[in-house]
PDB file of C-alpha atoms in Angstrom:
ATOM      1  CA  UNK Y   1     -12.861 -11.587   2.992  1.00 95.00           C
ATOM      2  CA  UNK Y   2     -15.553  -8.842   4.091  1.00 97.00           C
ATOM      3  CA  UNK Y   3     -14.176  -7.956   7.637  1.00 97.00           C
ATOM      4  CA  UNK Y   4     -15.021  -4.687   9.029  1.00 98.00           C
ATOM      5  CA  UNK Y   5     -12.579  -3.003  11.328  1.00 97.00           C
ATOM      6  CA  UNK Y   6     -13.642   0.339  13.026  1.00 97.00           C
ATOM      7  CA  UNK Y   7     -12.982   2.423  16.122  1.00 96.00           C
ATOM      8  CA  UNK Y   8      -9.822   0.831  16.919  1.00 96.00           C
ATOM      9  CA  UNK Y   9      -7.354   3.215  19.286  1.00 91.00           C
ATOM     10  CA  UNK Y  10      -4.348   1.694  16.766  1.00 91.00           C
ATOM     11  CA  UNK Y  11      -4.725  -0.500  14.465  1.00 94.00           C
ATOM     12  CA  UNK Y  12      -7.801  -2.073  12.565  1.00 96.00           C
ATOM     13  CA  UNK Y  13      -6.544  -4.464  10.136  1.00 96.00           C
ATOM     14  CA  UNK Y  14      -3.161  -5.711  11.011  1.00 95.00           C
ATOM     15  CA  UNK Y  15      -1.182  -8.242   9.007  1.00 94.00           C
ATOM     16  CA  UNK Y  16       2.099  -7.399  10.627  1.00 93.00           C
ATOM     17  CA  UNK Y  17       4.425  -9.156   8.446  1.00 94.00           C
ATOM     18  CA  UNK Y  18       3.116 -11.625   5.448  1.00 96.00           C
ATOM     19  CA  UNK Y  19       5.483 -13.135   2.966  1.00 97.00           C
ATOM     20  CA  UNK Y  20       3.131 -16.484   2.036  1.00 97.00           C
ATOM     21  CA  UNK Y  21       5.633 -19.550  -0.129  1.00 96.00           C
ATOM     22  CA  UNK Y  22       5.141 -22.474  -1.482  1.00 93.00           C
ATOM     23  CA  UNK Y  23       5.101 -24.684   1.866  1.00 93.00           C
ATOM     24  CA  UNK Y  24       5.278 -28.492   1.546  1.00 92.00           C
ATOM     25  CA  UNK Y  25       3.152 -30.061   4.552  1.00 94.00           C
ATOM     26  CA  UNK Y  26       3.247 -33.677   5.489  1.00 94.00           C
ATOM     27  CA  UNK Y  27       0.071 -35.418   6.757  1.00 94.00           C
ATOM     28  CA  UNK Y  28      -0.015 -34.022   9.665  1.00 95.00           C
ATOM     29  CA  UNK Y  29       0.640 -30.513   8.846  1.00 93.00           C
ATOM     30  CA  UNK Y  30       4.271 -29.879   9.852  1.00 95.00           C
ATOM     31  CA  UNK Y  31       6.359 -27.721   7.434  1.00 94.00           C
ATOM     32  CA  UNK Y  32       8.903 -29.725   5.590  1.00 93.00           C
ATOM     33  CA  UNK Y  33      10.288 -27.796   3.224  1.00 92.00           C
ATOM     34  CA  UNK Y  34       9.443 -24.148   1.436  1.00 91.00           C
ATOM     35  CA  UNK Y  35      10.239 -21.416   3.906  1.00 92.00           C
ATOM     36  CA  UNK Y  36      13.468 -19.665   2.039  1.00 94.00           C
ATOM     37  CA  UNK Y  37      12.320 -16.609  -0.354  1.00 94.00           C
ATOM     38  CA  UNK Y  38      13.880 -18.239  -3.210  1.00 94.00           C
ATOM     39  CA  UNK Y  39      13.845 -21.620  -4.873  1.00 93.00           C
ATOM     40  CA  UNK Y  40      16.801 -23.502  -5.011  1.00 91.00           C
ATOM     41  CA  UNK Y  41      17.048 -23.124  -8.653  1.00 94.00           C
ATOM     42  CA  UNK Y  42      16.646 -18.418  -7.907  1.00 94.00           C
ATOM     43  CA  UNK Y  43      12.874 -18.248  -8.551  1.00 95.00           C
ATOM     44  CA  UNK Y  44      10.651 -16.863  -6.443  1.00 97.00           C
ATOM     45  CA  UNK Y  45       8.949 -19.066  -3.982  1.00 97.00           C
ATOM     46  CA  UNK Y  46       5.933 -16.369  -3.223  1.00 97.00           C
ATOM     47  CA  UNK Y  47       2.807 -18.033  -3.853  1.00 97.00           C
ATOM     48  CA  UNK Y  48       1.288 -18.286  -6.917  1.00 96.00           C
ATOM     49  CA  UNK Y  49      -1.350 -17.293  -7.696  1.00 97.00           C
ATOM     50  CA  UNK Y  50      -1.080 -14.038  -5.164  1.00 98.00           C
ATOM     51  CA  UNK Y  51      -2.848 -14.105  -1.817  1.00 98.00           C
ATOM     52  CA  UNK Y  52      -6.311 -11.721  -1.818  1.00 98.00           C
ATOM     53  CA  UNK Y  53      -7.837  -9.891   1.364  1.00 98.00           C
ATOM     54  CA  UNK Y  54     -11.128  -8.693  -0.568  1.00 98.00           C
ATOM     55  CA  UNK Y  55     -13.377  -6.328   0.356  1.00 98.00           C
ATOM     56  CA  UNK Y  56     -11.767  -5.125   3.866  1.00 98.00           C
ATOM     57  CA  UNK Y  57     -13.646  -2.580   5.379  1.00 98.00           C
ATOM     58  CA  UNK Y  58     -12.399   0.305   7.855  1.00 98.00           C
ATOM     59  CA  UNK Y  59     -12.937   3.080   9.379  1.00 97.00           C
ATOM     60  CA  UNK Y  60     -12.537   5.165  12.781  1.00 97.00           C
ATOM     61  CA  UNK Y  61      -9.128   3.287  13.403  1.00 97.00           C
ATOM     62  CA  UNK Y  62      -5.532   5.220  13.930  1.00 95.00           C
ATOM     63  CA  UNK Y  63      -4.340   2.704  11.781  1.00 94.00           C
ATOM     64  CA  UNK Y  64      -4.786   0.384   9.117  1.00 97.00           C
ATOM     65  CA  UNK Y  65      -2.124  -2.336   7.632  1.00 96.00           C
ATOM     66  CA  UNK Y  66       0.626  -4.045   7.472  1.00 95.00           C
ATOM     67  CA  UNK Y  67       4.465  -3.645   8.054  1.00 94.00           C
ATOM     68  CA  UNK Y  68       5.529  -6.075   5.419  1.00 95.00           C
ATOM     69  CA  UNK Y  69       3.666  -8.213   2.705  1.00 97.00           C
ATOM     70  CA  UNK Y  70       4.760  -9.456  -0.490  1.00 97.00           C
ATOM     71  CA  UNK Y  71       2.450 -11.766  -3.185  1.00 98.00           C
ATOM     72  CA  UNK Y  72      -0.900 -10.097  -0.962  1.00 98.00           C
ATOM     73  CA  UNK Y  73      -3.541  -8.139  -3.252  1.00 98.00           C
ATOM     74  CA  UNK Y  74      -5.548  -5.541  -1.540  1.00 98.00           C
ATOM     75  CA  UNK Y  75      -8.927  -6.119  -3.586  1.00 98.00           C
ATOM     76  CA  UNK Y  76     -11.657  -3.523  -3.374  1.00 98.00           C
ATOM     77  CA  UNK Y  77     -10.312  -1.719  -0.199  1.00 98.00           C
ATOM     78  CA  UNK Y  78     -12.180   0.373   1.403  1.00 98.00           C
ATOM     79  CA  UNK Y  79     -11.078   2.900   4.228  1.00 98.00           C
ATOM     80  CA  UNK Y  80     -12.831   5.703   5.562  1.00 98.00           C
ATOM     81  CA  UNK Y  81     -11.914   8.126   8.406  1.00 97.00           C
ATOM     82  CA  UNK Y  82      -9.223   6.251   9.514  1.00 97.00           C
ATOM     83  CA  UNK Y  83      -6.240   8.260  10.919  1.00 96.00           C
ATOM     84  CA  UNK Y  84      -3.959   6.764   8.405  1.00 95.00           C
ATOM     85  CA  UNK Y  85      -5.487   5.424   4.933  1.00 97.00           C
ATOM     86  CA  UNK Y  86      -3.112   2.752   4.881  1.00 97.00           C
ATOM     87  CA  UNK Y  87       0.383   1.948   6.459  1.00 94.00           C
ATOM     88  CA  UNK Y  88       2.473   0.055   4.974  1.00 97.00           C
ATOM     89  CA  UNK Y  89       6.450  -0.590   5.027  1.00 95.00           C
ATOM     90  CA  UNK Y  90       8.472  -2.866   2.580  1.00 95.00           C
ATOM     91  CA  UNK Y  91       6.682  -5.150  -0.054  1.00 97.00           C
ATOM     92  CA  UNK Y  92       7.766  -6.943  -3.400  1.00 97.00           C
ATOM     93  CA  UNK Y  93       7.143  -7.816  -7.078  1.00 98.00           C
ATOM     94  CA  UNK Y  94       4.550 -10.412  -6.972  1.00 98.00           C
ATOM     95  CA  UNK Y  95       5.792 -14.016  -8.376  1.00 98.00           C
ATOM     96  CA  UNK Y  96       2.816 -14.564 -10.130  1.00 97.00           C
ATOM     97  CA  UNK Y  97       3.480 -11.501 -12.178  1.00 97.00           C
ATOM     98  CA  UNK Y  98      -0.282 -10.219 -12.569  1.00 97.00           C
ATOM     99  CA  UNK Y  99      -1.217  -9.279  -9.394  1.00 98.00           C
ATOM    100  CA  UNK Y 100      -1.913  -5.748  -7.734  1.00 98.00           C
ATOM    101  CA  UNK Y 101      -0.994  -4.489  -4.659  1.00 98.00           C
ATOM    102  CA  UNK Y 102      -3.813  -2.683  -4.774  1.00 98.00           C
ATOM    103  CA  UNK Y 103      -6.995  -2.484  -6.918  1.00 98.00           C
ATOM    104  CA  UNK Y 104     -11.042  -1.348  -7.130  1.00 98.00           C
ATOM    105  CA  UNK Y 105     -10.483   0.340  -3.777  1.00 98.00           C
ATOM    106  CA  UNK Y 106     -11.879   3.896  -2.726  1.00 98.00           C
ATOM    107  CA  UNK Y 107      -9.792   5.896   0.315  1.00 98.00           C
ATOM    108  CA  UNK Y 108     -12.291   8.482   1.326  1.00 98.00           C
ATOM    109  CA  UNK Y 109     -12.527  11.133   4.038  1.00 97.00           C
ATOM    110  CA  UNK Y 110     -15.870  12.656   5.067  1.00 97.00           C
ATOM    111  CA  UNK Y 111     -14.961  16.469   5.925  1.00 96.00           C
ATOM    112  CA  UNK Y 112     -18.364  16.343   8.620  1.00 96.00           C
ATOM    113  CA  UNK Y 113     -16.082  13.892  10.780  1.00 95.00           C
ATOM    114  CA  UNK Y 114     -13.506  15.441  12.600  1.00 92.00           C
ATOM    115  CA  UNK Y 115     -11.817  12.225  13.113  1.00 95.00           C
ATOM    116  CA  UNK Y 116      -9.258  10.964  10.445  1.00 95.00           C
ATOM    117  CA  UNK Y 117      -7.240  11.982   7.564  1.00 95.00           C
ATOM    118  CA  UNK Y 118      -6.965  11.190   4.280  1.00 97.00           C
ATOM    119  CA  UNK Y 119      -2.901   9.696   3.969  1.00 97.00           C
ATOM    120  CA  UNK Y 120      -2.031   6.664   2.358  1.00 98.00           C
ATOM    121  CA  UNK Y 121       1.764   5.594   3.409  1.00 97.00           C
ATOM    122  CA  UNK Y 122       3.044   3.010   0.988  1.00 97.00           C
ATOM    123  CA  UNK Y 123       6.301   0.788   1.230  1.00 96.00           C
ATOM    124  CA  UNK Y 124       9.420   1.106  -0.443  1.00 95.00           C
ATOM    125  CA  UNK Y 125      12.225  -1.272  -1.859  1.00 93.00           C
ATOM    126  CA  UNK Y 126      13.667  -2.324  -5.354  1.00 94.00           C
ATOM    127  CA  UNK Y 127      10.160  -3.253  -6.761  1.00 97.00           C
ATOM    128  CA  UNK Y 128       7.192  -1.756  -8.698  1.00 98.00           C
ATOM    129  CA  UNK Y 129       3.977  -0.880  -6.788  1.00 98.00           C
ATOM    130  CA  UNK Y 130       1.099  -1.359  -8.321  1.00 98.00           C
ATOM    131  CA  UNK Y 131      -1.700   1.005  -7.432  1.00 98.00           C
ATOM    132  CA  UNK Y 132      -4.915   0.029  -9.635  1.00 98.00           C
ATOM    133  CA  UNK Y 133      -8.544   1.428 -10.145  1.00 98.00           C
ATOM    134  CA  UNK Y 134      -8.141   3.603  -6.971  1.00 98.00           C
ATOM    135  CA  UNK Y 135     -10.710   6.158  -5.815  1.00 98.00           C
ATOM    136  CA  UNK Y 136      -9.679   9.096  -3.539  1.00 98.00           C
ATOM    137  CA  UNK Y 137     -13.023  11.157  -1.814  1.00 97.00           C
ATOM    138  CA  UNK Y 138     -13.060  13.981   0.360  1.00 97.00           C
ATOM    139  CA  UNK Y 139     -10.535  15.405   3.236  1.00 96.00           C
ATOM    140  CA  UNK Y 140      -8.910  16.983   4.020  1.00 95.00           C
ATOM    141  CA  UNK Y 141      -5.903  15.204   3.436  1.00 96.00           C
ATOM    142  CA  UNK Y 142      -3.036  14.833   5.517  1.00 95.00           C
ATOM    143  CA  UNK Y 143       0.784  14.695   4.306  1.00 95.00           C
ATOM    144  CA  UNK Y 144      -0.586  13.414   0.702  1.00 97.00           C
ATOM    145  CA  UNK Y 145      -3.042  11.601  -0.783  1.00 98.00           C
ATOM    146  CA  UNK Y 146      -0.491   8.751  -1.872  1.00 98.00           C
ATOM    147  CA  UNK Y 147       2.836   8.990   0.076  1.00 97.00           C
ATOM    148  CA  UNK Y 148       5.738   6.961  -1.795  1.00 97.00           C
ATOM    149  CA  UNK Y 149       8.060   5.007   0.992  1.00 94.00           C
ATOM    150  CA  UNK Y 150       6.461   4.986   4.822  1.00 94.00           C
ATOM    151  CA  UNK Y 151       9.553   5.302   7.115  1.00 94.00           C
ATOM    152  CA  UNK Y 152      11.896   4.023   4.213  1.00 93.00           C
ATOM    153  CA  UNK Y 153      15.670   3.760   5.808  1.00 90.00           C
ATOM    154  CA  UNK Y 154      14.461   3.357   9.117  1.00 89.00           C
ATOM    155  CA  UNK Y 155      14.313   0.215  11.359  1.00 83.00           C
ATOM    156  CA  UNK Y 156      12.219  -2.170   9.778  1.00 80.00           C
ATOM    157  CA  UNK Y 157      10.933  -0.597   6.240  1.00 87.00           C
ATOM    158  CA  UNK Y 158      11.856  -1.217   2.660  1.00 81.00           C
ATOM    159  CA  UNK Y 159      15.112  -0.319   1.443  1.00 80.00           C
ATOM    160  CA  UNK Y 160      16.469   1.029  -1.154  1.00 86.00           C
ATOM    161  CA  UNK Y 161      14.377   3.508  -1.320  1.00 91.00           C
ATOM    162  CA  UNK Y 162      13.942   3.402  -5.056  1.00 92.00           C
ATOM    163  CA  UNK Y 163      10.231   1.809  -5.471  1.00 96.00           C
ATOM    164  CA  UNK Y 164       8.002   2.520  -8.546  1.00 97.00           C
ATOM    165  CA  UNK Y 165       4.435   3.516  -8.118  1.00 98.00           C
ATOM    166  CA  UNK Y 166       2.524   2.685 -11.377  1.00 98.00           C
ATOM    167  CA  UNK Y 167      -0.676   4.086 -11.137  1.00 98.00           C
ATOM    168  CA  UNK Y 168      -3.440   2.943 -13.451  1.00 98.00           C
ATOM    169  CA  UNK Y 169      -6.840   4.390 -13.518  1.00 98.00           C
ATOM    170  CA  UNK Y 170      -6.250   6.359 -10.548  1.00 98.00           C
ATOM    171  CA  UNK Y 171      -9.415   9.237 -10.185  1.00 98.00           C
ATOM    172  CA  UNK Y 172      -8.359  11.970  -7.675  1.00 97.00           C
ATOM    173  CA  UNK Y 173     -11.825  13.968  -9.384  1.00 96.00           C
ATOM    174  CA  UNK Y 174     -13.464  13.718  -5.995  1.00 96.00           C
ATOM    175  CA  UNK Y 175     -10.763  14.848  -3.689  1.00 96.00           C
ATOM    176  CA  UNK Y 176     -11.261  18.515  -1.932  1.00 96.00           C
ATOM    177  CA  UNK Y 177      -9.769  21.263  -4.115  1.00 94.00           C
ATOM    178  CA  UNK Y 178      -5.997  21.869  -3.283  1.00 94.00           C
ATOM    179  CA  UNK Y 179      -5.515  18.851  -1.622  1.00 96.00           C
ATOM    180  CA  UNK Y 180      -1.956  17.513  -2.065  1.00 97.00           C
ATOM    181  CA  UNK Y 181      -1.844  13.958  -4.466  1.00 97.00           C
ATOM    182  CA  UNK Y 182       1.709  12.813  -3.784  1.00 98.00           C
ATOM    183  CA  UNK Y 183       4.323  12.827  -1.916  1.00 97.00           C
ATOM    184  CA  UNK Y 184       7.969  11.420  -2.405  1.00 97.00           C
ATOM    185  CA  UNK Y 185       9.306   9.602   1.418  1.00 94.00           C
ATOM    186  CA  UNK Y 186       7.066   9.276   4.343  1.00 92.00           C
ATOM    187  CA  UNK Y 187       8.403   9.918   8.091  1.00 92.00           C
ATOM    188  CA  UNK Y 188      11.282   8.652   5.515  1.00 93.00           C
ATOM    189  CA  UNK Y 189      15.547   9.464   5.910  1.00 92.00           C
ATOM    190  CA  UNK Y 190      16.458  12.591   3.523  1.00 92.00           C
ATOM    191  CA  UNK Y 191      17.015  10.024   0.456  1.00 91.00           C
ATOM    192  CA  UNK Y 192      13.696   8.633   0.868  1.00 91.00           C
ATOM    193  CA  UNK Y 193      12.445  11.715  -0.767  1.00 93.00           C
ATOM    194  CA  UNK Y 194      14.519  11.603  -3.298  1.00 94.00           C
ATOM    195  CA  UNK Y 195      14.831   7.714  -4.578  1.00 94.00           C
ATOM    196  CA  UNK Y 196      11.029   7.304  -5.479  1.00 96.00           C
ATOM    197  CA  UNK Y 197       9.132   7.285  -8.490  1.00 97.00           C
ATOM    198  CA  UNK Y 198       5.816   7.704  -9.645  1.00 98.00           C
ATOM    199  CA  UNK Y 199       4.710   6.228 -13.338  1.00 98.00           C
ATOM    200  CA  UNK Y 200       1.368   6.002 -14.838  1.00 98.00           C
ATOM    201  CA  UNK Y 201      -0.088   3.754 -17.869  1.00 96.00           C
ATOM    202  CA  UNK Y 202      -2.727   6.606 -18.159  1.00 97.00           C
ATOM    203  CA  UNK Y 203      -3.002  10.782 -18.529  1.00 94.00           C
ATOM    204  CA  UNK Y 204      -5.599  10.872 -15.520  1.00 94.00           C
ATOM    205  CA  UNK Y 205      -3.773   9.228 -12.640  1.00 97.00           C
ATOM    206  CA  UNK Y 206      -0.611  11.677 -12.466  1.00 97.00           C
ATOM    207  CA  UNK Y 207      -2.657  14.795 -13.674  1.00 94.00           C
ATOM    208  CA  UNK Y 208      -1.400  14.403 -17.540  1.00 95.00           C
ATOM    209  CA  UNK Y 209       2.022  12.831 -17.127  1.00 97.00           C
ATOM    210  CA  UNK Y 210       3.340   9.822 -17.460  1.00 97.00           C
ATOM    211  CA  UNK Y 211       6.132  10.097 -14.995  1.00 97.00           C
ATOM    212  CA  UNK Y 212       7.061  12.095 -12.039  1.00 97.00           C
ATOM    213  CA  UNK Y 213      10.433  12.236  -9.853  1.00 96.00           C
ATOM    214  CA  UNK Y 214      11.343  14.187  -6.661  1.00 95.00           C
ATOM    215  CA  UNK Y 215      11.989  17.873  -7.162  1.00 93.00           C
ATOM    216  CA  UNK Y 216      15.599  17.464  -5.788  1.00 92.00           C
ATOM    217  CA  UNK Y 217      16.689  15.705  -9.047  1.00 92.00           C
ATOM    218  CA  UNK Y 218      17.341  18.922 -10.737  1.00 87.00           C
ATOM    219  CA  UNK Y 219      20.725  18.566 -11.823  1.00 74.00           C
TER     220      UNK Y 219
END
């Protein structure tokens, strides 16, 4: 809660990989039981209720995240400057079922710095992203503003490449004109910009529609 990471030559906040369960300690601390994904009756063992990092702070790094994290919220983000807005890999539905990846955040890019770009690079995998209350500022911006599926079918990232972005209450208004929103794959194999898709509960956050798909499902 309320770290500040700046001016980092790669990463300023880095969670590597974070997949927090339902752990049962003895007195002393040692694991006993908890670590598989699932329950042994098939539900998921993420924790519940959903892990928060809350208001992380960064700028002037090359980049900022995580490879993979699943039941972690990403509450009132901020990044400015950075190289990379975020970087992130493969994720999850959360198992408490309310939580948002991310939500009351604001990805901004001063155009007076010379340093940065404004590119958020999301994960991919069979699960519903959920991208809340967001705020993009400035640029310019890099490959998009919101890039579906960061390296998705390589080594290490989410697969299939089929996530769902649903964006609520997402306001681009303050972005510089002609700046690029989306983007379907990321440094992604050729499917990964295809298998994405982004949804929105609102008319604002996907510029009057409710759904979008890659432009190579045209048949």
């Amino acid at each position: 809660r309320g770290n500040v990471n700046h001016d980092n030559r790669r990463f300023g906040l880095y969670m590597d990989s974070q997949y927090p369960r339902n752990l049962d300690r003895d007195d002393n601390g040692f694991v006993r039981s908890g670590c598989p994904e699932f329950m042994d009756n098939g539900t998921d063992n993420g924790v519940v209720p959903a892990s928060a990092v809350e208001d992380e702070f960064d700028y002037h790094n090359m980049f900022v995240g995580v490879y993979g994290a699943g039941d972690v919220s990403f509450v009132r983000y901020v990044s400015l400057n950075n190289a990379h807005s975020f970087y992130w890999k493969a994720s999850k539905n959360f198992a408490d079922g309310v939580s948002h990846h991310f939500i009351d955040g604001i990805l901004a890019q001063n155009p007076k710095d010379a340093y940065g770009s404004l590119q958020f690079f999301g994960p991919s995998g069979p699960f519903t992203f959920r991208f809340t209350n967001m705020t993009f500022l400035g640029g310019p911006v890099g490959e998009a503003a919101l890039c579906a599926g960061q390296h998705c079918g390589r080594l290490g990232a989410g697969g299939p490449c089929d996530v769902e972005y649903l964006l609520e209450n997402v306001d681009w208004t303050r972005l510089q004109p002609r700046q690029k929103r989306i983007k379907f794959g990321a440094n992604a194999l050729s499917f990964g910009s295809v298998q994405p898709i982004f949804l929105a509960t609102d008319s604002a956050s996907l510029g009057g529609y409710r759904a979008m798909v890659s432009q190579h499902l045209n048949g």
